[in-house]
Amino acid sequence: MRIQTLSPIVALLSVLLIPLVSHAGDIRIGLTEALTGPASQYGVPIQNGFLLARDEINAKGGVNGDKIVLIEEDERGKKEEAINVYKKLIFQDKVLMIFGPTLSNSMFAAGPIANLAKVVAFGTSNTASGITDIGPYIFRSSPMEADVVPVTLRTAIKHLNIHKVGIIYGNDDAFTKSGYDVFRKSLEELHIPVVDTETYAKGDVDFKAQLTKLKAANPDAIICPCLSEEGANILLQSRALGIKQSFIGGNGFNSPKLVEIAKAAAEGTIVGSPWFDGNPSVQNQHFIAAYRKKYGTDPNQFSAQGYDALFIVAEALKKIKLTGQLEQDRQALRDVLPHIQIDGATGKFAFRPAPEHAIKPGGYDANQTPFVYIVKNGKFVLLK
Amino acid sequence: MLAQQIVNAISLGSVYALFALGFTLVFGILGVINLSHGGIFMLGAYAALLLVTWFDLSLWIALPAAMVFSGLVGLLIDVLILKRLRQRGAPHLMPMIATIGAAILMTSLAQGVFGSEARRFPMEWFNDETLKLGTITIPLLQAGITSLALVLMVLMMWVLKRTRLGQALRAIAESPRSAALLGIPVERLFHLTSFIAAALGGTAGILIGLSFNAITPFMGQPMLHKGIAAIILGGLGDVRGAVLGGLFLGITEVFAVTFLSSEYRDALSFGLLFLMLLWRPQGLFGASATRSA
Amino acid sequence: MDWSSWWATYSTLVLSIGVYGLMALSISLTLSCGLLSLANAAFMGIGAYVSAVSTLQYGLSFPSALLLGTLAPSSVALVIGVPVLRLSGVYLAMATLGFGEVVRVVALNLDITGGPLGLNGIPLFTEWWHVLLSVVAVLLLLQALRHSRIGRAFEAIREDETAARLMGIATHRIKLLAFVLGAAIAGLAGGLNAHYTFTLSPGNFGFENAVDILTMAILGGIQGLLGPLLGGAIITLLPELLRSLQEFRMAANGVILIAVVLFLPHGIWAPRRLARWLKKRSKHADA
């Protein structure tokens, strides 16, 4: 009896005390994503993408003979936890660099820690503007909305007859709000008036009030910088209310789930995104097949970006000789990373320096051409 | 457009009302703000989803089964947690915190088991037809939810007003001690109330799951906030008030969107709630304060 | 691990323990007066935003920013306290939760708070001794308060408000004092927090935080001043300690909450229980 009650405690302790077994030739890299809490719906696919890439790289003998070891930590989508995890990875686990965190707000909190410690912080899902202004050690492979949206809009205008639009977006979320800001700016530049703007809050499931109002304003298309979770509900409810117009989505709309859930309601939806599941390139088709085999579900844009990010860093590691002097190695990685180019699951990838702000040098943003595609007969089809 | 918005308001409000019904029942009878009601709401949705997708049951068997399951979860919380606190005569802060713990536990388990991605029932499992009256569209499912909320409310009011059971429950709501002196099996009725309230909460979750792509481990939290607002507007512990409060909240939100701007919807509804508490803490429809107030 | 790398790893955690200790003290102040107010997270948010805007946008010095961050929420508390404190029990809890939502929605819609993106690039000003000094100062203040006439009035109100009023205690004013002082402490904690986490967003001070803070105070116990500090430390450390449970670590958090309410109703640090226990022991020894 006594032993029984103690056994979970013993199990817990033994888990806590197992030392990290590592070999001399291991390259230790931190990976911190939101694995619990609401943001885990993005964090988990990202982590899955990374683990797949790690297995593939190590199966082929690693980088210059060294295996990549990912030290995974949950940051719960909370700023203080992101800071704590960053400090643990940098000062205690002594990693070479860090991937993550998931949310832009968390990167704003944790990024400065890495930058002060002169360690590369590499975000794969942070799209808010200003992230790379934190400093020269901040990298991201996720193109900013500001790069994706103008392309999406111009392509959409070319194919549809758009003179005025309506917008619906979530105004309590950094991701959807910054998407909205960029759409607004692009629309102004293209001189397209917005006839109605509606907002919703996280956790809303019923959008009919806002959509009824949008319908009455009669726009030519509806812009929805939303996440696919709300997006599917918005599409379904719009069609039920008799809204026939096309929807134009941002980064968050790009998920196989959208079509899977909304089905016919998603027809005609135009999406701009760095990743396209129908992209026939060898790398992408291999990635999709391998992901399905390993996890039994379809990958999304977030997993593709995680997957590619590890290959970007592996490419950089091939070009440097690790000395075992942590500070020196961290700096060497930082210096070679900006010049890396790969052709991955998300297509051709390169970095570009963040626009110079004031006196502070910035980090590196993604330099990638987004795909723009439309839903036709239940499939994403590329729009040129 | 206005006619459509009124339909929208009633359909949104009836979802709030259905959730608030069980929430207010526990407060009225047990004198406890059960903050795990959102968790039960979520588990009900998952239970129905699992029965339909894993065990291939028909919706008509899965729905009552999931209702009973939610009820049992509520009963379990009552037996394991609330009963002990009652026996100890703990101040009402304690059940609030314990039920927050239960809600965290449920959310976390659901996330561990099902993941955090939103799910919905497979489309072929339910009817997504709409009723068209001129320019107004009413999804049949929504009409069903609204009618169900009203039927359940009338049923609950009838039980409370007209039956022996209801008499006993009202006696407990007045004072559990004197009810016990009258020979009413107070503990058993506490259990029954917890069961019914949780079954109602679970039903609300199932219906939301049927109507929207919204089954996530976190779906209970926002609903809990709306539920709190609804029962305060209607009067804490009052069954009729909960339903009217839910409808009132739905109407306020939709009209804020229609006549003002959707940006101010939440500020308006919570501001209203705040003012209401200052001006009429017993709620719009509540007659008198309950014993724990 | 040597001292400097330990500090480099855990400094934020240590600062958070202090800051959340302040938050737990702030809510225990209102609780000790019998007020179930859940507005403390919102007051912390007001303090954090006001002080961060002061340093970030107006270039004020850190001490004056902290001062403003303390004054702003207490003035808000003064204004809303007059009507809100007429409520009691769950009604007060609900009203203060509603107030928290109002604050969150305001922060989402204002330009100066950065909307949902929040404020970023807040300078790193908070040092360990700022936090230590604040905790010590607040402890001394609360200790003095406990042993003053006001402290006894708190207790009288908590035990029986009507009786306290009949005894000639200006209950409304005393409750308002507890509410305003609690808000000031929360604002100070918010200002400190903003200046070591680099960023603020409206979601940081919502319902979940209000509940966390309440939990800290209840877990630690509100009979003594050490209880809230202890509760703050445990709740802050718990997610770190439970890291190896991975996706189930929040489940452990929930279980702990339930267990404390069921088995440790007065919290971990309960001087009266300890005193009773010691008395019993000595009686045994005498016999």
mmCIF file of N, CA, C and O in Angstrom, chain A residues 12 15-16 35-36 73-76 78-81 83-85 87-89 91-92 94 105-106 108-110 112-113 116 128-129 170-175 177-178 181 201, chain C residues 1 5 8-13 16 20 104 108-109 116-118 120 124 193-194 196-201 204-205 208-209 212 239-247 249-250 253:
data_model
loop_
_atom_site.group_PDB
_atom_site.id
_atom_site.type_symbol
_atom_site.label_atom_id
_atom_site.label_comp_id
_atom_site.label_asym_id
_atom_site.label_seq_id
_atom_site.Cartn_x
_atom_site.Cartn_y
_atom_site.Cartn_z
ATOM 1 N N LEU A 12 7.814 10.266 -10.834
ATOM 2 C CA LEU A 12 7.978 11.678 -11.139
ATOM 3 C C LEU A 12 9.423 12.116 -10.893
ATOM 4 O O LEU A 12 10.046 12.765 -11.725
ATOM 5 N N VAL A 15 11.818 10.858 -13.463
ATOM 6 C CA VAL A 15 11.752 11.618 -14.708
ATOM 7 C C VAL A 15 12.509 12.933 -14.559
ATOM 8 O O VAL A 15 13.237 13.365 -15.440
ATOM 9 N N LEU A 16 12.335 13.543 -13.371
ATOM 10 C CA LEU A 16 12.992 14.830 -13.145
ATOM 11 C C LEU A 16 14.499 14.691 -13.114
ATOM 12 O O LEU A 16 15.230 15.598 -13.474
ATOM 13 N N LEU A 35 2.965 23.975 -26.309
ATOM 14 C CA LEU A 35 2.485 22.602 -26.463
ATOM 15 C C LEU A 35 1.228 22.350 -25.651
ATOM 16 O O LEU A 35 0.556 21.343 -25.821
ATOM 17 N N THR A 36 0.926 23.267 -24.710
ATOM 18 C CA THR A 36 -0.347 23.194 -23.995
ATOM 19 C C THR A 36 -0.979 24.574 -24.062
ATOM 20 O O THR A 36 -0.313 25.547 -24.388
ATOM 21 N N GLU A 73 10.931 22.253 -25.175
ATOM 22 C CA GLU A 73 10.324 22.818 -23.969
ATOM 23 C C GLU A 73 8.977 23.448 -24.319
ATOM 24 O O GLU A 73 8.831 24.071 -25.361
ATOM 25 N N ASP A 74 8.033 23.301 -23.423
ATOM 26 C CA ASP A 74 6.713 23.894 -23.597
ATOM 27 C C ASP A 74 6.721 25.313 -23.038
ATOM 28 O O ASP A 74 7.187 25.534 -21.931
ATOM 29 N N GLU A 75 6.232 26.286 -23.818
ATOM 30 C CA GLU A 75 6.156 27.649 -23.267
ATOM 31 C C GLU A 75 4.709 28.109 -23.077
ATOM 32 O O GLU A 75 4.467 29.259 -22.706
ATOM 33 N N ARG A 76 3.729 27.212 -23.313
ATOM 34 C CA ARG A 76 2.321 27.469 -23.007
ATOM 35 C C ARG A 76 1.740 28.733 -23.638
ATOM 36 O O ARG A 76 0.674 29.176 -23.252
ATOM 37 N N LYS A 78 2.728 31.699 -23.097
ATOM 38 C CA LYS A 78 2.730 32.755 -22.089
ATOM 39 C C LYS A 78 4.084 33.444 -22.084
ATOM 40 O O LYS A 78 5.119 32.791 -22.163
ATOM 41 N N LYS A 79 4.063 34.770 -21.932
ATOM 42 C CA LYS A 79 5.318 35.508 -22.088
ATOM 43 C C LYS A 79 6.328 35.152 -21.007
ATOM 44 O O LYS A 79 7.509 34.989 -21.294
ATOM 45 N N GLU A 80 5.882 35.028 -19.744
ATOM 46 C CA GLU A 80 6.861 34.753 -18.697
ATOM 47 C C GLU A 80 7.483 33.374 -18.854
ATOM 48 O O GLU A 80 8.665 33.181 -18.605
ATOM 49 N N GLU A 81 6.655 32.418 -19.293
ATOM 50 C CA GLU A 81 7.203 31.073 -19.493
ATOM 51 C C GLU A 81 8.189 31.065 -20.651
ATOM 52 O O GLU A 81 9.193 30.358 -20.617
ATOM 53 N N ILE A 83 10.140 33.468 -21.498
ATOM 54 C CA ILE A 83 11.398 34.016 -20.982
ATOM 55 C C ILE A 83 12.123 32.956 -20.149
ATOM 56 O O ILE A 83 13.328 32.723 -20.316
ATOM 57 N N ASN A 84 11.394 32.300 -19.247
ATOM 58 C CA ASN A 84 12.019 31.281 -18.394
ATOM 59 C C ASN A 84 12.646 30.164 -19.219
ATOM 60 O O ASN A 84 13.757 29.719 -18.942
ATOM 61 N N VAL A 85 11.911 29.704 -20.233
ATOM 62 C CA VAL A 85 12.422 28.619 -21.063
ATOM 63 C C VAL A 85 13.659 29.072 -21.832
ATOM 64 O O VAL A 85 14.650 28.346 -21.911
ATOM 65 N N LYS A 87 15.825 31.306 -20.953
ATOM 66 C CA LYS A 87 16.968 31.387 -20.046
ATOM 67 C C LYS A 87 17.490 29.994 -19.718
ATOM 68 O O LYS A 87 18.696 29.772 -19.663
ATOM 69 N N LYS A 88 16.562 29.079 -19.506
ATOM 70 C CA LYS A 88 16.978 27.700 -19.200
ATOM 71 C C LYS A 88 17.779 27.126 -20.365
ATOM 72 O O LYS A 88 18.854 26.550 -20.171
ATOM 73 N N LEU A 89 17.281 27.322 -21.571
ATOM 74 C CA LEU A 89 17.957 26.746 -22.733
ATOM 75 C C LEU A 89 19.327 27.378 -22.952
ATOM 76 O O LEU A 89 20.301 26.698 -23.258
ATOM 77 N N PHE A 91 21.296 29.310 -20.711
ATOM 78 C CA PHE A 91 22.304 29.310 -19.652
ATOM 79 C C PHE A 91 22.492 27.942 -19.004
ATOM 80 O O PHE A 91 23.540 27.664 -18.448
ATOM 81 N N GLN A 92 21.456 27.109 -19.031
ATOM 82 C CA GLN A 92 21.588 25.829 -18.353
ATOM 83 C C GLN A 92 21.847 24.692 -19.340
ATOM 84 O O GLN A 92 22.782 23.924 -19.184
ATOM 85 N N LYS A 94 22.708 25.157 -22.357
ATOM 86 C CA LYS A 94 23.796 25.621 -23.210
ATOM 87 C C LYS A 94 23.604 25.212 -24.673
ATOM 88 O O LYS A 94 24.476 24.569 -25.270
ATOM 89 N N ASN A 105 3.738 37.629 -29.552
ATOM 90 C CA ASN A 105 3.865 38.277 -28.245
ATOM 91 C C ASN A 105 4.936 37.600 -27.390
ATOM 92 O O ASN A 105 5.664 38.251 -26.652
ATOM 93 N N SER A 106 5.019 36.263 -27.472
ATOM 94 C CA SER A 106 6.030 35.548 -26.693
ATOM 95 C C SER A 106 7.425 35.856 -27.214
ATOM 96 O O SER A 106 8.384 35.947 -26.450
ATOM 97 N N PHE A 108 8.326 38.665 -28.594
ATOM 98 C CA PHE A 108 8.657 40.005 -28.103
ATOM 99 C C PHE A 108 9.210 39.942 -26.680
ATOM 100 O O PHE A 108 10.035 40.761 -26.283
ATOM 101 N N ALA A 109 8.752 38.957 -25.894
ATOM 102 C CA ALA A 109 9.224 38.829 -24.517
ATOM 103 C C ALA A 109 10.541 38.085 -24.441
ATOM 104 O O ALA A 109 11.452 38.489 -23.717
ATOM 105 N N ALA A 110 10.670 36.975 -25.194
ATOM 106 C CA ALA A 110 11.845 36.116 -25.041
ATOM 107 C C ALA A 110 13.000 36.549 -25.938
ATOM 108 O O ALA A 110 14.173 36.399 -25.577
ATOM 109 N N PRO A 112 14.490 39.391 -26.674
ATOM 110 C CA PRO A 112 15.546 40.232 -26.102
ATOM 111 C C PRO A 112 16.546 39.445 -25.242
ATOM 112 O O PRO A 112 17.728 39.806 -25.189
ATOM 113 N N ILE A 113 16.082 38.369 -24.596
ATOM 114 C CA ILE A 113 16.984 37.560 -23.773
ATOM 115 C C ILE A 113 18.077 36.946 -24.648
ATOM 116 O O ILE A 113 19.265 37.028 -24.342
ATOM 117 N N LEU A 116 20.478 39.624 -26.058
ATOM 118 C CA LEU A 116 21.465 40.081 -25.077
ATOM 119 C C LEU A 116 22.555 39.033 -24.863
ATOM 120 O O LEU A 116 23.719 39.358 -24.655
ATOM 121 N N ALA A 128 4.132 39.144 -36.785
ATOM 122 C CA ALA A 128 3.899 40.552 -36.468
ATOM 123 C C ALA A 128 5.085 41.398 -36.913
ATOM 124 O O ALA A 128 6.231 40.937 -36.917
ATOM 125 N N SER A 129 4.804 42.644 -37.274
ATOM 126 C CA SER A 129 5.914 43.506 -37.658
ATOM 127 C C SER A 129 6.655 43.940 -36.401
ATOM 128 O O SER A 129 6.088 43.994 -35.322
ATOM 129 N N GLY A 170 -10.661 39.267 -36.129
ATOM 130 C CA GLY A 170 -10.649 39.172 -34.670
ATOM 131 C C GLY A 170 -9.825 40.311 -34.102
ATOM 132 O O GLY A 170 -8.633 40.410 -34.388
ATOM 133 N N ASN A 171 -10.438 41.196 -33.308
ATOM 134 C CA ASN A 171 -9.698 42.390 -32.870
ATOM 135 C C ASN A 171 -9.048 42.218 -31.504
ATOM 136 O O ASN A 171 -8.552 43.174 -30.930
ATOM 137 N N ASP A 172 -9.028 40.992 -30.959
ATOM 138 C CA ASP A 172 -8.352 40.824 -29.670
ATOM 139 C C ASP A 172 -7.168 39.880 -29.783
ATOM 140 O O ASP A 172 -6.737 39.298 -28.809
ATOM 141 N N ASP A 173 -6.648 39.725 -30.980
ATOM 142 C CA ASP A 173 -5.580 38.774 -31.205
ATOM 143 C C ASP A 173 -4.489 39.451 -32.036
ATOM 144 O O ASP A 173 -4.778 40.089 -33.042
ATOM 145 N N ALA A 174 -3.244 39.322 -31.589
ATOM 146 C CA ALA A 174 -2.148 40.021 -32.269
ATOM 147 C C ALA A 174 -2.020 39.588 -33.721
ATOM 148 O O ALA A 174 -1.770 40.391 -34.609
ATOM 149 N N PHE A 175 -2.210 38.305 -33.960
ATOM 150 C CA PHE A 175 -2.046 37.753 -35.303
ATOM 151 C C PHE A 175 -3.081 38.310 -36.274
ATOM 152 O O PHE A 175 -2.740 38.847 -37.329
ATOM 153 N N LYS A 177 -5.114 40.894 -35.797
ATOM 154 C CA LYS A 177 -5.114 42.359 -35.836
ATOM 155 C C LYS A 177 -4.011 42.877 -36.746
ATOM 156 O O LYS A 177 -4.233 43.805 -37.532
ATOM 157 N N SER A 178 -2.824 42.278 -36.688
ATOM 158 C CA SER A 178 -1.767 42.803 -37.561
ATOM 159 C C SER A 178 -2.080 42.452 -39.009
ATOM 160 O O SER A 178 -1.769 43.221 -39.914
ATOM 161 N N ASP A 181 -4.405 45.192 -40.081
ATOM 162 C CA ASP A 181 -3.709 46.463 -40.316
ATOM 163 C C ASP A 181 -3.061 46.486 -41.702
ATOM 164 O O ASP A 181 -3.117 47.484 -42.416
ATOM 165 N N ALA A 201 -14.470 38.357 -31.236
ATOM 166 C CA ALA A 201 -13.513 38.094 -30.164
ATOM 167 C C ALA A 201 -13.178 36.605 -30.138
ATOM 168 O O ALA A 201 -13.940 35.779 -30.627
ATOM 169 N N MET C 1 26.321 23.649 -10.891
ATOM 170 C CA MET C 1 26.161 24.918 -11.606
ATOM 171 C C MET C 1 26.619 26.071 -10.706
ATOM 172 O O MET C 1 26.254 26.121 -9.549
ATOM 173 N N SER C 5 25.680 31.425 -13.376
ATOM 174 C CA SER C 5 24.845 30.822 -14.407
ATOM 175 C C SER C 5 23.495 30.407 -13.814
ATOM 176 O O SER C 5 22.485 30.404 -14.504
ATOM 177 N N ALA C 8 21.606 33.596 -13.954
ATOM 178 C CA ALA C 8 21.238 33.913 -15.332
ATOM 179 C C ALA C 8 20.029 33.084 -15.760
ATOM 180 O O ALA C 8 19.149 33.566 -16.463
ATOM 181 N N THR C 9 19.985 31.827 -15.312
ATOM 182 C CA THR C 9 18.890 30.958 -15.717
ATOM 183 C C THR C 9 17.596 31.314 -15.001
ATOM 184 O O THR C 9 16.530 31.339 -15.591
ATOM 185 N N TYR C 10 17.716 31.554 -13.692
ATOM 186 C CA TYR C 10 16.497 31.623 -12.888
ATOM 187 C C TYR C 10 16.113 33.019 -12.424
ATOM 188 O O TYR C 10 15.148 33.164 -11.676
ATOM 189 N N SER C 11 16.832 34.069 -12.857
ATOM 190 C CA SER C 11 16.532 35.399 -12.328
ATOM 191 C C SER C 11 15.083 35.808 -12.571
ATOM 192 O O SER C 11 14.410 36.343 -11.688
ATOM 193 N N THR C 12 14.571 35.536 -13.783
ATOM 194 C CA THR C 12 13.196 35.941 -14.078
ATOM 195 C C THR C 12 12.217 35.223 -13.166
ATOM 196 O O THR C 12 11.241 35.809 -12.673
ATOM 197 N N LEU C 13 12.506 33.948 -12.926
ATOM 198 C CA LEU C 13 11.644 33.163 -12.053
ATOM 199 C C LEU C 13 11.638 33.758 -10.647
ATOM 200 O O LEU C 13 10.588 33.885 -10.015
ATOM 201 N N SER C 16 9.653 36.858 -10.616
ATOM 202 C CA SER C 16 8.225 36.540 -10.689
ATOM 203 C C SER C 16 7.695 36.072 -9.345
ATOM 204 O O SER C 16 6.561 36.388 -8.974
ATOM 205 N N TYR C 20 4.581 38.000 -7.872
ATOM 206 C CA TYR C 20 3.316 37.316 -7.590
ATOM 207 C C TYR C 20 3.069 37.193 -6.087
ATOM 208 O O TYR C 20 1.922 37.114 -5.649
ATOM 209 N N ARG C 104 -9.848 44.935 -19.764
ATOM 210 C CA ARG C 104 -9.205 44.225 -20.869
ATOM 211 C C ARG C 104 -9.684 44.773 -22.217
ATOM 212 O O ARG C 104 -8.881 45.026 -23.124
ATOM 213 N N LEU C 108 -7.638 46.704 -25.213
ATOM 214 C CA LEU C 108 -7.648 46.194 -26.587
ATOM 215 C C LEU C 108 -7.966 47.287 -27.590
ATOM 216 O O LEU C 108 -7.552 47.218 -28.742
ATOM 217 N N ASN C 109 -8.724 48.288 -27.158
ATOM 218 C CA ASN C 109 -9.224 49.264 -28.118
ATOM 219 C C ASN C 109 -8.499 50.601 -28.109
ATOM 220 O O ASN C 109 -8.730 51.427 -28.976
ATOM 221 N N PRO C 116 -4.358 44.969 -29.373
ATOM 222 C CA PRO C 116 -4.058 43.564 -29.086
ATOM 223 C C PRO C 116 -2.568 43.242 -29.218
ATOM 224 O O PRO C 116 -2.110 42.238 -28.680
ATOM 225 N N LEU C 117 -1.822 44.066 -29.944
ATOM 226 C CA LEU C 117 -0.381 43.809 -30.067
ATOM 227 C C LEU C 117 0.343 44.152 -28.775
ATOM 228 O O LEU C 117 1.435 43.679 -28.518
ATOM 229 N N GLY C 118 -0.260 45.018 -27.979
ATOM 230 C CA GLY C 118 0.337 45.394 -26.706
ATOM 231 C C GLY C 118 1.531 46.313 -26.883
ATOM 232 O O GLY C 118 1.742 46.892 -27.937
ATOM 233 N N ASN C 120 5.635 46.701 -26.807
ATOM 234 C CA ASN C 120 6.834 45.892 -26.930
ATOM 235 C C ASN C 120 8.074 46.746 -26.744
ATOM 236 O O ASN C 120 8.037 47.950 -26.895
ATOM 237 N N LEU C 124 14.427 47.163 -19.809
ATOM 238 C CA LEU C 124 14.681 46.250 -18.704
ATOM 239 C C LEU C 124 15.204 47.061 -17.521
ATOM 240 O O LEU C 124 16.389 47.399 -17.479
ATOM 241 N N ASN C 193 6.632 44.078 -12.963
ATOM 242 C CA ASN C 193 6.520 42.992 -13.941
ATOM 243 C C ASN C 193 6.767 43.484 -15.370
ATOM 244 O O ASN C 193 7.487 42.850 -16.145
ATOM 245 N N ALA C 194 6.202 44.651 -15.698
ATOM 246 C CA ALA C 194 6.332 45.164 -17.063
ATOM 247 C C ALA C 194 7.795 45.408 -17.426
ATOM 248 O O ALA C 194 8.187 45.243 -18.576
ATOM 249 N N TYR C 196 10.533 43.781 -16.559
ATOM 250 C CA TYR C 196 11.494 42.694 -16.796
ATOM 251 C C TYR C 196 10.968 41.672 -17.793
ATOM 252 O O TYR C 196 11.626 40.676 -18.062
ATOM 253 N N THR C 197 9.757 41.905 -18.346
ATOM 254 C CA THR C 197 9.242 40.952 -19.336
ATOM 255 C C THR C 197 9.192 41.540 -20.749
ATOM 256 O O THR C 197 8.712 40.889 -21.669
ATOM 257 N N PHE C 198 9.673 42.770 -20.926
ATOM 258 C CA PHE C 198 9.839 43.410 -22.233
ATOM 259 C C PHE C 198 8.532 43.721 -22.962
ATOM 260 O O PHE C 198 8.499 44.506 -23.881
ATOM 261 N N THR C 199 7.442 43.047 -22.615
ATOM 262 C CA THR C 199 6.230 43.203 -23.409
ATOM 263 C C THR C 199 4.981 43.082 -22.538
ATOM 264 O O THR C 199 5.010 42.464 -21.483
ATOM 265 N N LEU C 200 3.917 43.717 -22.972
ATOM 266 C CA LEU C 200 2.625 43.662 -22.281
ATOM 267 C C LEU C 200 1.554 43.451 -23.316
ATOM 268 O O LEU C 200 1.600 44.052 -24.373
ATOM 269 N N SER C 201 0.581 42.602 -23.030
ATOM 270 C CA SER C 201 -0.583 42.585 -23.908
ATOM 271 C C SER C 201 -1.834 42.379 -23.050
ATOM 272 O O SER C 201 -1.741 41.875 -21.936
ATOM 273 N N ASN C 204 -2.656 39.405 -20.741
ATOM 274 C CA ASN C 204 -1.849 39.046 -19.577
ATOM 275 C C ASN C 204 -2.575 39.249 -18.249
ATOM 276 O O ASN C 204 -2.121 38.760 -17.228
ATOM 277 N N PHE C 205 -3.683 39.990 -18.287
ATOM 278 C CA PHE C 205 -4.302 40.354 -17.014
ATOM 279 C C PHE C 205 -5.779 39.982 -16.963
ATOM 280 O O PHE C 205 -6.583 40.680 -16.393
ATOM 281 N N GLU C 208 -7.959 34.397 -16.233
ATOM 282 C CA GLU C 208 -7.057 33.333 -15.804
ATOM 283 C C GLU C 208 -6.090 33.827 -14.735
ATOM 284 O O GLU C 208 -5.838 33.147 -13.742
ATOM 285 N N ASN C 209 -5.575 35.049 -14.926
ATOM 286 C CA ASN C 209 -4.660 35.615 -13.948
ATOM 287 C C ASN C 209 -5.362 35.942 -12.641
ATOM 288 O O ASN C 209 -4.815 35.724 -11.567
ATOM 289 N N ASP C 212 -5.571 32.778 -10.877
ATOM 290 C CA ASP C 212 -4.242 32.380 -10.386
ATOM 291 C C ASP C 212 -3.896 33.093 -9.081
ATOM 292 O O ASP C 212 -3.422 32.484 -8.133
ATOM 293 N N PRO C 239 4.557 25.251 -12.487
ATOM 294 C CA PRO C 239 4.697 24.829 -13.885
ATOM 295 C C PRO C 239 6.137 24.425 -14.229
ATOM 296 O O PRO C 239 6.344 23.539 -15.043
ATOM 297 N N GLU C 240 7.105 25.065 -13.583
ATOM 298 C CA GLU C 240 8.506 24.700 -13.850
ATOM 299 C C GLU C 240 8.802 23.317 -13.280
ATOM 300 O O GLU C 240 9.461 22.502 -13.904
ATOM 301 N N LEU C 241 8.301 23.076 -12.055
ATOM 302 C CA LEU C 241 8.593 21.796 -11.404
ATOM 303 C C LEU C 241 7.879 20.642 -12.096
ATOM 304 O O LEU C 241 8.356 19.518 -12.084
ATOM 305 N N LEU C 242 6.727 20.943 -12.684
ATOM 306 C CA LEU C 242 5.941 19.869 -13.283
ATOM 307 C C LEU C 242 6.247 19.694 -14.767
ATOM 308 O O LEU C 242 5.552 18.981 -15.471
ATOM 309 N N ARG C 243 7.282 20.372 -15.241
ATOM 310 C CA ARG C 243 7.600 20.372 -16.658
ATOM 311 C C ARG C 243 7.625 18.970 -17.274
ATOM 312 O O ARG C 243 7.199 18.754 -18.401
ATOM 313 N N SER C 244 8.135 17.996 -16.513
ATOM 314 C CA SER C 244 8.311 16.676 -17.100
ATOM 315 C C SER C 244 6.974 15.959 -17.307
ATOM 316 O O SER C 244 6.908 14.949 -17.982
ATOM 317 N N LEU C 245 5.887 16.494 -16.724
ATOM 318 C CA LEU C 245 4.586 15.869 -16.963
ATOM 319 C C LEU C 245 4.028 16.254 -18.326
ATOM 320 O O LEU C 245 3.008 15.753 -18.758
ATOM 321 N N GLN C 246 4.692 17.197 -18.985
ATOM 322 C CA GLN C 246 4.311 17.658 -20.314
ATOM 323 C C GLN C 246 2.844 18.048 -20.401
ATOM 324 O O GLN C 246 2.400 18.861 -19.628
ATOM 325 N N GLU C 247 2.096 17.452 -21.358
ATOM 326 C CA GLU C 247 0.770 18.027 -21.589
ATOM 327 C C GLU C 247 -0.160 17.860 -20.402
ATOM 328 O O GLU C 247 -1.219 18.453 -20.364
ATOM 329 N N ARG C 249 0.649 18.643 -17.313
ATOM 330 C CA ARG C 249 1.076 19.375 -16.125
ATOM 331 C C ARG C 249 0.004 20.323 -15.599
ATOM 332 O O ARG C 249 -0.090 20.554 -14.410
ATOM 333 N N MET C 250 -0.836 20.826 -16.522
ATOM 334 C CA MET C 250 -1.917 21.673 -16.027
ATOM 335 C C MET C 250 -2.927 20.834 -15.257
ATOM 336 O O MET C 250 -3.585 21.312 -14.330
ATOM 337 N N ASN C 253 -1.875 20.776 -11.826
ATOM 338 C CA ASN C 253 -2.232 22.060 -11.223
ATOM 339 C C ASN C 253 -3.663 22.043 -10.692
ATOM 340 O O ASN C 253 -3.929 22.475 -9.564
#
